[in-house]
Amino acid sequence: MKILIIGGGGREHALAWKVRQSPLVDEIFCAPGNAGTSGIAKNVSISAGDINGLLQFAKETGVDLTIVGPELPLVNGIVDRFKESGLKIFGADKRAAVLEGSKSFTKDFCVKYNIPTAEYETFTQMEPAIEYIKTKGAPIVVKADGLAAGKGVIVAQSIDEACQAVTNIMERRAFGDAGAKVIVEEFLTGQEASYIVFSDGENILPLASSQDHKQVNDGDRGPNTGGMGAYSPTPVITKGIEERVIREIIRPTIDGMKAQGRLFTGILYAGLMISGDDIKLLEYNVRFGDPETQPLMIRMKSDIVPVMLACVDGTLGGAEFQWEEKVAVCVVIASGGYPGNYQRGFEINGIDEADAKDDVVVFHAGTMYKDGLVVTNGGRVLGVTALGDDIRSAIANAYEAVNLIHFANAYFRKDIGKRTP
Ligand code: AMP
Ligand code: GLY
């Protein structure tokens, strides 16, 4: 088979690495990919947002299965376009991707189907939003309704900060049309965890549990990022919690979407807040997590390609995954300054030494080749991912490898995985 993977981050390198191991696969293309994917796939310089370009490439090349990494093309209907042309593509179609594309849709959906989520109100005008914030008090959470490249959520510590967030989103349109509506939401506390399932619209197949580290600094301080590290499995999601997540959140979502004529196929990623017995849905994503995918892929023993095909064909019932018993930890090495401004183009040394270590895979994110050298080309640069017999040894293996890698202004958190009991 010929496989096309759309995207160019750590998630896509991890997917390409996993797909490469499938005996069903002859050739992999990544659009646009990064320096890491170029070693195992053919990079094609078409951006993930260029649906017409991707469709034309897939048709001309005879791609048998396309796998979509990021949310933007899903929300913009890439799956619908490929299907209209008779091409197989793994991901949610436009009507289903609204679970990530519109936070207000998802919040209303949760109420309708009794899915536990933070108390909220949706606003299309600034004044009532500000009034509501003043009656509720801080801390409080303000969210732009639409996609905002991971920046549309403001966890405000004061009423002033929350009001400023509303002004930024609605008046200054900091995230464009994504700010036509805002959601103001109750601030939840607890442990966040990621629970990700495959679905063919009716059946589900869960992945192992994982946990991300969103804030840029140690001790979960500083601004939110796309994720500075992740590990799998997470003890936060016990067997009992997992059963409840499926029964109270995932199942009613898949069934509710079907009832609304929005058959959900692809990846459904539930961002959860867990506090004792209390489980709440923070958000849905309709794609794999980044960096959660990196530890998940090195732990997955089964072939992922037949599972993706089963989702596309509606035949997922009965499928199972085998998992490596070991724990996996991924430490993201970022460009200093991220998630704010940062520089690109610095030479990276030590990747091969780190990658050669037992039970270590260095997944690339923002990297590219320049004059034969691997250089930095993004905020999150590498995801150094390691297995260990337990979380402590996985952490030790990951950081030993991290310490072999050097580039100017490199930054990473020192406490990935340390939150575990
Ligand atoms: P989201 O894009 O909805 O996942 O939000 C990004 C991050 O903001 C989450 O991963 C949480 O860390 C935080 N967050 C979102 N909603 C809430 C909430 N209601 N209470 C506390 N933190 C939240
Ligand atoms: N790691 C969080 C996300 O992929 O949204």
Short mmCIF file of C-alpha atoms and ligand atoms in Angstrom, two decimals:
data_model
loop_
_atom_site.label_atom_id
_atom_site.label_comp_id
_atom_site.label_asym_id
_atom_site.label_seq_id
_atom_site.Cartn_x
_atom_site.Cartn_y
_atom_site.Cartn_z
CA MET A 1 0.00 0.00 0.00
CA LYS A 2 0.93 3.63 -0.48
CA ILE A 3 0.24 5.78 2.58
CA LEU A 4 0.06 9.58 2.76
CA ILE A 5 0.50 11.18 6.20
CA ILE A 6 -0.58 14.81 6.46
CA GLY A 7 1.32 17.08 8.84
CA GLY A 8 4.89 17.75 9.88
CA GLY A 9 5.12 17.53 13.66
CA GLY A 10 6.28 15.00 16.22
CA ARG A 11 2.91 13.28 16.05
CA GLU A 12 3.30 12.70 12.32
CA HIS A 13 6.88 11.41 12.66
CA ALA A 14 5.64 8.95 15.31
CA LEU A 15 2.76 7.84 13.05
CA ALA A 16 5.11 7.43 10.08
CA TRP A 17 7.54 5.42 12.25
CA LYS A 18 4.70 3.12 13.32
CA VAL A 19 3.14 2.79 9.84
CA ARG A 20 6.62 1.98 8.45
CA GLN A 21 6.58 -1.25 10.51
CA SER A 22 3.41 -2.54 8.85
CA PRO A 23 3.93 -5.39 6.37
CA LEU A 24 0.99 -3.94 4.42
CA VAL A 25 2.92 -0.79 3.56
CA ASP A 26 5.28 -0.31 0.60
CA GLU A 27 5.67 3.44 0.44
CA ILE A 28 4.98 6.40 2.75
CA PHE A 29 4.63 10.06 1.83
CA CYS A 30 4.56 12.91 4.37
CA ALA A 31 3.14 16.31 3.52
CA PRO A 32 5.03 18.37 4.44
CA GLY A 33 6.93 16.17 6.97
CA ASN A 34 10.20 17.16 8.69
CA ALA A 35 13.84 16.06 8.75
CA GLY A 36 12.86 12.97 10.75
CA THR A 37 10.16 11.76 8.38
CA SER A 38 12.48 12.20 5.41
CA GLY A 39 14.48 9.21 6.68
CA ILE A 40 11.51 6.82 6.53
CA ALA A 41 9.14 8.44 4.06
CA LYS A 42 9.21 10.71 1.05
CA ASN A 43 8.49 14.30 2.07
CA VAL A 44 6.19 16.19 -0.27
CA SER A 45 6.17 19.97 -0.01
CA ILE A 46 2.42 20.50 0.23
CA SER A 47 1.15 22.18 3.38
CA ALA A 48 -1.38 20.42 5.64
CA GLY A 49 -3.93 23.15 4.90
CA ASP A 50 -3.78 22.81 1.09
CA ILE A 51 -6.68 20.39 0.59
CA ASN A 52 -6.75 20.79 -3.21
CA GLY A 53 -3.01 20.18 -3.49
CA LEU A 54 -3.18 17.12 -1.23
CA LEU A 55 -6.13 15.67 -3.12
CA GLN A 56 -4.41 16.12 -6.46
CA PHE A 57 -1.22 14.51 -5.12
CA ALA A 58 -3.13 11.53 -3.66
CA LYS A 59 -4.97 10.93 -6.95
CA GLU A 60 -1.90 11.25 -9.15
CA THR A 61 0.25 9.08 -6.90
CA GLY A 62 -2.35 6.37 -6.34
CA VAL A 63 -2.31 6.72 -2.54
CA ASP A 64 -4.27 3.87 -0.93
CA LEU A 65 -4.80 5.42 2.51
CA THR A 66 -4.37 8.98 3.77
CA ILE A 67 -3.87 9.65 7.50
CA VAL A 68 -4.62 13.17 8.72
CA GLY A 69 -2.51 14.49 11.62
CA PRO A 70 -3.68 18.03 12.47
CA GLU A 71 -7.19 19.34 13.12
CA LEU A 72 -7.36 22.17 10.60
CA PRO A 73 -7.80 20.10 7.43
CA LEU A 74 -10.32 17.85 9.25
CA VAL A 75 -12.43 20.82 10.38
CA ASN A 76 -12.18 22.21 6.83
CA GLY A 77 -13.57 19.02 5.30
CA ILE A 78 -10.56 17.18 3.84
CA VAL A 79 -12.18 13.81 4.63
CA ASP A 80 -15.35 14.76 2.75
CA ARG A 81 -13.33 15.86 -0.29
CA PHE A 82 -11.21 12.69 -0.43
CA LYS A 83 -14.29 10.48 -0.01
CA GLU A 84 -16.12 12.29 -2.82
CA SER A 85 -13.18 11.33 -5.02
CA GLY A 86 -13.37 7.69 -3.90
CA LEU A 87 -10.15 7.86 -1.85
CA LYS A 88 -9.71 6.20 1.54
CA ILE A 89 -8.86 8.64 4.29
CA PHE A 90 -8.59 8.15 8.05
CA GLY A 91 -10.13 10.95 10.13
CA ALA A 92 -13.34 12.70 11.05
CA ASP A 93 -15.44 14.31 8.32
CA LYS A 94 -16.52 17.93 8.53
CA ARG A 95 -19.79 17.26 10.35
CA ALA A 96 -18.01 15.13 12.95
CA ALA A 97 -14.92 17.36 13.31
CA VAL A 98 -17.20 20.06 14.77
CA LEU A 99 -16.48 18.38 18.12
CA GLU A 100 -13.11 20.13 17.97
CA GLY A 101 -14.01 22.94 15.57
CA SER A 102 -16.70 24.49 17.78
CA LYS A 103 -16.39 24.47 21.55
CA SER A 104 -19.95 25.78 21.91
CA PHE A 105 -21.27 22.88 19.80
CA THR A 106 -19.46 20.44 22.08
CA LYS A 107 -20.64 22.09 25.30
CA ASP A 108 -24.28 22.07 24.12
CA PHE A 109 -23.84 18.47 22.95
CA CYS A 110 -22.58 17.51 26.43
CA VAL A 111 -25.65 19.02 28.05
CA LYS A 112 -27.99 17.28 25.60
CA TYR A 113 -26.43 13.86 26.16
CA ASN A 114 -25.70 14.27 29.85
CA ILE A 115 -21.91 14.16 29.44
CA PRO A 116 -20.16 15.64 32.51
CA THR A 117 -18.38 18.91 31.72
CA ALA A 118 -17.62 22.25 33.41
CA GLU A 119 -20.55 24.63 33.94
CA TYR A 120 -20.54 27.29 31.20
CA GLU A 121 -22.34 30.00 29.25
CA THR A 122 -21.89 30.92 25.59
CA PHE A 123 -21.87 34.58 24.49
CA THR A 124 -22.04 36.36 21.14
CA GLN A 125 -21.81 39.83 22.77
CA MET A 126 -19.10 41.21 25.04
CA GLU A 127 -21.18 42.99 27.69
CA PRO A 128 -23.17 39.99 28.91
CA ALA A 129 -19.96 37.90 28.96
CA ILE A 130 -18.30 40.50 31.18
CA GLU A 131 -21.36 40.70 33.44
CA TYR A 132 -21.33 36.91 33.79
CA ILE A 133 -17.62 36.90 34.68
CA LYS A 134 -18.24 39.52 37.38
CA THR A 135 -21.04 37.47 38.97
CA LYS A 136 -19.00 34.24 38.89
CA GLY A 137 -15.62 35.61 40.05
CA ALA A 138 -12.12 34.25 39.39
CA PRO A 139 -10.40 31.96 38.66
CA ILE A 140 -12.50 31.44 35.56
CA VAL A 141 -11.84 30.14 32.05
CA VAL A 142 -12.48 32.03 28.78
CA LYS A 143 -12.44 30.15 25.47
CA ALA A 144 -12.73 31.25 21.86
CA ASP A 145 -15.37 29.11 20.17
CA GLY A 146 -13.41 28.08 17.07
CA LEU A 147 -9.91 26.82 16.27
CA ALA A 148 -7.15 29.08 17.58
CA ALA A 149 -4.01 26.98 17.07
CA GLY A 150 -4.12 25.86 20.70
CA LYS A 151 -4.09 29.43 22.04
CA GLY A 152 -7.81 30.12 22.43
CA VAL A 153 -8.14 29.07 26.09
CA ILE A 154 -7.34 31.57 28.83
CA VAL A 155 -7.34 30.32 32.40
CA ALA A 156 -7.81 33.70 34.10
CA GLN A 157 -6.68 34.23 37.70
CA SER A 158 -8.57 37.52 38.08
CA ILE A 159 -11.79 39.10 36.83
CA ASP A 160 -9.69 41.70 35.01
CA GLU A 161 -7.68 39.08 33.17
CA ALA A 162 -10.88 37.27 32.14
CA CYS A 163 -12.47 40.50 30.87
CA GLN A 164 -9.32 41.32 28.91
CA ALA A 165 -9.46 37.85 27.36
CA VAL A 166 -13.05 38.49 26.24
CA THR A 167 -12.04 41.83 24.70
CA ASN A 168 -9.05 40.26 22.98
CA ILE A 169 -11.10 37.44 21.51
CA MET A 170 -14.32 39.29 20.60
CA GLU A 171 -13.29 42.89 19.92
CA ARG A 172 -9.68 42.61 18.76
CA ARG A 173 -10.45 39.26 17.12
CA ALA A 174 -7.09 37.88 18.26
CA PHE A 175 -8.10 34.53 16.70
CA GLY A 176 -10.17 35.87 13.81
CA ASP A 177 -13.62 34.38 13.30
CA ALA A 178 -12.92 31.80 16.01
CA GLY A 179 -13.81 34.67 18.36
CA ALA A 180 -17.34 35.34 17.09
CA LYS A 181 -18.49 33.47 20.21
CA VAL A 182 -16.85 32.95 23.58
CA ILE A 183 -17.48 30.34 26.21
CA VAL A 184 -17.00 31.34 29.83
CA GLU A 185 -16.46 28.29 31.92
CA GLU A 186 -16.11 27.19 35.52
CA PHE A 187 -12.47 26.64 36.57
CA LEU A 188 -11.87 22.96 37.32
CA THR A 189 -9.07 21.50 39.41
CA GLY A 190 -7.64 17.99 39.41
CA GLN A 191 -5.35 15.90 37.24
CA GLU A 192 -5.62 16.19 33.47
CA ALA A 193 -5.35 13.03 31.40
CA SER A 194 -5.84 12.12 27.76
CA TYR A 195 -8.10 9.27 26.68
CA ILE A 196 -8.01 8.51 22.98
CA VAL A 197 -10.11 6.03 21.01
CA PHE A 198 -10.41 4.88 17.41
CA SER A 199 -13.97 4.74 16.08
CA ASP A 200 -15.70 3.57 12.92
CA GLY A 201 -18.85 5.47 13.83
CA GLU A 202 -20.28 2.72 16.04
CA ASN A 203 -17.52 0.61 17.53
CA ILE A 204 -14.65 2.00 19.55
CA LEU A 205 -11.12 0.76 20.18
CA PRO A 206 -9.30 2.62 22.99
CA LEU A 207 -5.62 3.43 22.98
CA ALA A 208 -3.60 3.15 26.19
CA SER A 209 -4.03 6.10 28.56
CA SER A 210 -1.58 9.00 28.55
CA GLN A 211 -0.87 12.30 30.20
CA ASP A 212 0.47 15.50 28.70
CA HIS A 213 2.36 18.38 30.37
CA LYS A 214 0.86 21.53 28.90
CA GLN A 215 2.59 24.35 30.72
CA VAL A 216 5.97 25.50 29.52
CA ASN A 217 7.77 25.49 32.90
CA ASP A 218 8.55 22.91 35.57
CA GLY A 219 5.90 22.50 38.22
CA ASP A 220 3.15 23.17 35.65
CA ARG A 221 3.85 26.91 35.64
CA GLY A 222 3.84 29.46 32.86
CA PRO A 223 1.73 29.68 29.72
CA ASN A 224 0.13 26.67 28.04
CA THR A 225 1.91 25.10 25.07
CA GLY A 226 0.97 22.35 22.64
CA GLY A 227 2.56 19.98 25.18
CA MET A 228 6.10 19.79 26.63
CA GLY A 229 6.12 16.05 27.28
CA ALA A 230 3.90 13.05 27.84
CA TYR A 231 3.91 9.56 29.21
CA SER A 232 1.84 6.40 28.89
CA PRO A 233 0.14 4.72 30.67
CA THR A 234 -0.99 7.12 33.38
CA PRO A 235 -1.98 5.83 36.84
CA VAL A 236 -4.58 8.64 36.94
CA ILE A 237 -6.78 6.53 34.63
CA THR A 238 -7.41 3.40 36.67
CA LYS A 239 -9.44 0.50 35.27
CA GLY A 240 -12.50 1.84 37.14
CA ILE A 241 -12.05 5.37 35.80
CA GLU A 242 -11.51 4.01 32.30
CA GLU A 243 -14.82 2.13 32.41
CA ARG A 244 -16.59 5.27 33.56
CA VAL A 245 -14.93 7.44 30.89
CA ILE A 246 -16.18 5.03 28.24
CA ARG A 247 -19.68 4.73 29.74
CA GLU A 248 -20.25 8.37 30.72
CA ILE A 249 -18.30 10.26 28.03
CA ILE A 250 -17.09 8.29 24.99
CA ARG A 251 -20.11 6.01 24.37
CA PRO A 252 -22.78 8.75 24.62
CA THR A 253 -20.66 10.89 22.28
CA ILE A 254 -20.29 8.26 19.57
CA ASP A 255 -24.00 7.34 19.88
CA GLY A 256 -25.16 10.97 20.06
CA MET A 257 -23.15 11.92 16.99
CA LYS A 258 -24.63 8.99 15.09
CA ALA A 259 -28.15 10.02 16.17
CA GLN A 260 -27.47 13.51 14.77
CA GLY A 261 -26.29 12.17 11.41
CA ARG A 262 -22.69 13.02 12.28
CA LEU A 263 -21.17 9.54 12.17
CA PHE A 264 -17.84 9.83 13.97
CA THR A 265 -14.96 7.99 12.31
CA GLY A 266 -11.28 8.38 13.10
CA ILE A 267 -9.71 9.49 16.37
CA LEU A 268 -11.71 10.86 19.27
CA TYR A 269 -9.44 12.36 21.93
CA ALA A 270 -11.03 13.30 25.24
CA GLY A 271 -9.13 15.80 27.38
CA LEU A 272 -10.25 14.92 30.91
CA MET A 273 -10.07 16.55 34.33
CA ILE A 274 -10.13 13.96 37.10
CA SER A 275 -10.51 14.82 40.76
CA GLY A 276 -11.26 11.86 43.01
CA ASP A 277 -14.52 10.37 41.73
CA ASP A 278 -15.29 13.39 39.64
CA ILE A 279 -14.56 13.00 35.93
CA LYS A 280 -15.24 15.87 33.53
CA LEU A 281 -14.65 16.39 29.83
CA LEU A 282 -12.50 19.50 29.26
CA GLU A 283 -12.50 19.30 25.49
CA TYR A 284 -12.60 17.01 22.51
CA ASN A 285 -9.98 16.78 19.80
CA VAL A 286 -10.67 14.85 16.62
CA ARG A 287 -7.06 13.84 16.02
CA PHE A 288 -4.14 12.21 17.79
CA GLY A 289 -2.52 14.19 20.60
CA ASP A 290 0.91 15.72 20.18
CA PRO A 291 3.09 14.71 22.08
CA GLU A 292 0.88 11.87 23.46
CA THR A 293 1.19 9.98 20.17
CA GLN A 294 4.97 9.60 20.60
CA PRO A 295 4.83 7.44 23.79
CA LEU A 296 1.70 5.67 22.51
CA MET A 297 3.32 4.62 19.22
CA ILE A 298 6.44 3.19 20.86
CA ARG A 299 4.23 1.14 23.20
CA MET A 300 1.81 -0.14 20.55
CA LYS A 301 2.73 -3.69 19.50
CA SER A 302 -0.12 -4.24 17.03
CA ASP A 303 -0.13 -3.13 13.41
CA ILE A 304 -1.94 0.22 13.29
CA VAL A 305 -2.75 0.14 9.56
CA PRO A 306 -5.50 -2.56 9.62
CA VAL A 307 -7.16 -0.68 12.49
CA MET A 308 -7.23 2.54 10.50
CA LEU A 309 -8.62 0.70 7.49
CA ALA A 310 -11.30 -0.88 9.71
CA CYS A 311 -12.33 2.60 10.91
CA VAL A 312 -12.65 3.79 7.31
CA ASP A 313 -14.56 0.66 6.25
CA GLY A 314 -16.85 0.48 9.31
CA THR A 315 -15.50 -2.89 10.45
CA LEU A 316 -13.77 -2.05 13.72
CA GLY A 317 -15.87 -4.44 15.85
CA GLY A 318 -13.68 -7.06 17.57
CA ALA A 319 -10.36 -5.34 16.86
CA GLU A 320 -7.85 -5.25 19.72
CA PHE A 321 -4.51 -3.63 20.48
CA GLN A 322 -1.56 -5.30 22.16
CA TRP A 323 0.59 -2.96 24.27
CA GLU A 324 4.16 -3.09 25.44
CA GLU A 325 4.03 -3.50 29.25
CA LYS A 326 6.84 -0.99 29.67
CA VAL A 327 6.16 2.67 30.42
CA ALA A 328 7.03 5.30 27.80
CA VAL A 329 8.08 8.89 28.44
CA CYS A 330 8.50 11.62 25.82
CA VAL A 331 10.45 14.79 26.67
CA VAL A 332 9.99 17.65 24.20
CA ILE A 333 13.06 19.76 23.45
CA ALA A 334 11.83 23.17 22.34
CA SER A 335 13.33 26.38 20.98
CA GLY A 336 13.96 28.86 23.81
CA GLY A 337 11.16 31.44 23.79
CA TYR A 338 8.41 29.01 22.74
CA PRO A 339 5.37 29.34 23.06
CA GLY A 340 6.23 33.01 22.40
CA ASN A 341 8.77 34.19 19.83
CA TYR A 342 11.80 32.04 19.06
CA GLN A 343 14.53 31.77 16.44
CA ARG A 344 14.95 29.02 13.85
CA GLY A 345 17.85 27.64 11.87
CA PHE A 346 20.18 26.41 14.65
CA GLU A 347 22.21 23.27 13.93
CA ILE A 348 21.21 20.27 16.07
CA ASN A 349 23.89 17.84 17.30
CA GLY A 350 23.66 14.48 19.00
CA ILE A 351 20.40 13.14 17.53
CA ASP A 352 22.04 9.97 16.18
CA GLU A 353 23.79 9.20 19.49
CA ALA A 354 20.54 9.65 21.41
CA ASP A 355 18.54 7.61 18.89
CA ALA A 356 21.08 4.76 19.00
CA LYS A 357 20.42 4.12 22.70
CA ASP A 358 18.36 1.03 23.58
CA ASP A 359 14.66 1.70 23.95
CA VAL A 360 14.99 5.31 22.73
CA VAL A 361 13.46 6.91 19.65
CA VAL A 362 14.03 10.57 18.83
CA PHE A 363 10.96 11.86 17.03
CA HIS A 364 11.44 15.08 15.08
CA ALA A 365 8.94 17.96 15.16
CA GLY A 366 10.22 21.39 14.04
CA THR A 367 13.33 20.25 12.15
CA MET A 368 14.54 20.50 8.57
CA TYR A 369 17.65 19.83 6.51
CA LYS A 370 19.76 22.80 5.52
CA ASP A 371 23.02 22.27 3.63
CA GLY A 372 23.04 18.64 4.75
CA LEU A 373 22.61 19.49 8.45
CA VAL A 374 19.54 19.05 10.65
CA VAL A 375 18.48 22.48 11.92
CA THR A 376 15.67 23.79 14.14
CA ASN A 377 12.55 24.88 12.31
CA GLY A 378 9.80 25.28 14.90
CA GLY A 379 8.81 25.81 18.52
CA ARG A 380 8.78 22.18 19.53
CA VAL A 381 11.87 20.67 17.91
CA LEU A 382 12.27 17.05 19.08
CA GLY A 383 10.34 14.52 21.17
CA VAL A 384 12.88 12.25 22.85
CA THR A 385 10.90 9.13 23.70
CA ALA A 386 12.09 6.23 25.85
CA LEU A 387 10.77 3.02 27.35
CA GLY A 388 11.53 1.77 30.85
CA ASP A 389 10.40 -1.01 33.16
CA ASP A 390 8.69 1.59 35.32
CA ILE A 391 8.11 5.32 35.15
CA ARG A 392 11.35 6.11 37.01
CA SER A 393 13.55 4.18 34.60
CA ALA A 394 11.65 5.51 31.57
CA ILE A 395 12.27 9.06 32.83
CA ALA A 396 15.96 8.29 33.43
CA ASN A 397 16.37 6.78 29.94
CA ALA A 398 14.61 9.70 28.28
CA TYR A 399 16.72 12.36 30.05
CA GLU A 400 20.00 10.49 29.40
CA ALA A 401 19.15 10.71 25.71
CA VAL A 402 17.99 14.34 25.98
CA ASN A 403 21.35 15.27 27.50
CA LEU A 404 23.15 13.99 24.38
CA ILE A 405 21.34 16.49 22.16
CA HIS A 406 22.48 20.08 21.77
CA PHE A 407 21.43 23.19 19.86
CA ALA A 408 21.49 26.91 20.61
CA ASN A 409 18.72 28.07 22.98
CA ALA A 410 17.42 24.53 23.52
CA TYR A 411 14.85 24.33 26.33
CA PHE A 412 13.10 21.40 27.97
CA ARG A 413 11.20 20.71 31.17
CA LYS A 414 13.13 18.73 33.79
CA ASP A 415 10.08 17.17 35.45
CA ILE A 416 8.25 15.21 32.76
CA GLY A 417 6.55 12.18 34.31
CA LYS A 418 7.41 13.25 37.86
CA ARG A 419 3.81 14.08 38.68
CA THR A 420 3.04 10.37 38.96
CA PRO A 421 2.64 8.97 42.47
P1 AMP B 1 -8.55 23.00 25.98
O1 AMP B 1 -8.05 23.54 24.68
O2 AMP B 1 -10.01 23.16 26.21
O3 AMP B 1 -7.97 21.67 26.35
O4 AMP B 1 -7.84 23.88 27.07
C1 AMP B 1 -6.44 23.96 27.15
C2 AMP B 1 -6.04 23.77 28.59
O5 AMP B 1 -6.66 24.77 29.40
C3 AMP B 1 -6.48 22.45 29.20
O6 AMP B 1 -5.62 21.42 28.87
C4 AMP B 1 -6.46 22.82 30.65
O7 AMP B 1 -5.16 22.79 31.16
C5 AMP B 1 -6.96 24.22 30.66
N1 AMP B 1 -8.42 24.26 30.87
C6 AMP B 1 -9.39 24.23 29.92
N2 AMP B 1 -10.60 24.28 30.48
C7 AMP B 1 -10.42 24.35 31.82
C8 AMP B 1 -11.30 24.43 32.94
N3 AMP B 1 -12.62 24.48 32.79
N4 AMP B 1 -10.74 24.48 34.16
C9 AMP B 1 -9.39 24.46 34.34
N5 AMP B 1 -8.51 24.40 33.32
C10 AMP B 1 -9.01 24.34 32.06
N1 GLY B 2 -1.13 17.50 23.60
C1 GLY B 2 -2.36 18.15 23.51
C2 GLY B 2 -2.96 18.13 22.18
O1 GLY B 2 -2.51 17.43 21.28
O2 GLY B 2 -3.93 18.83 21.99
#
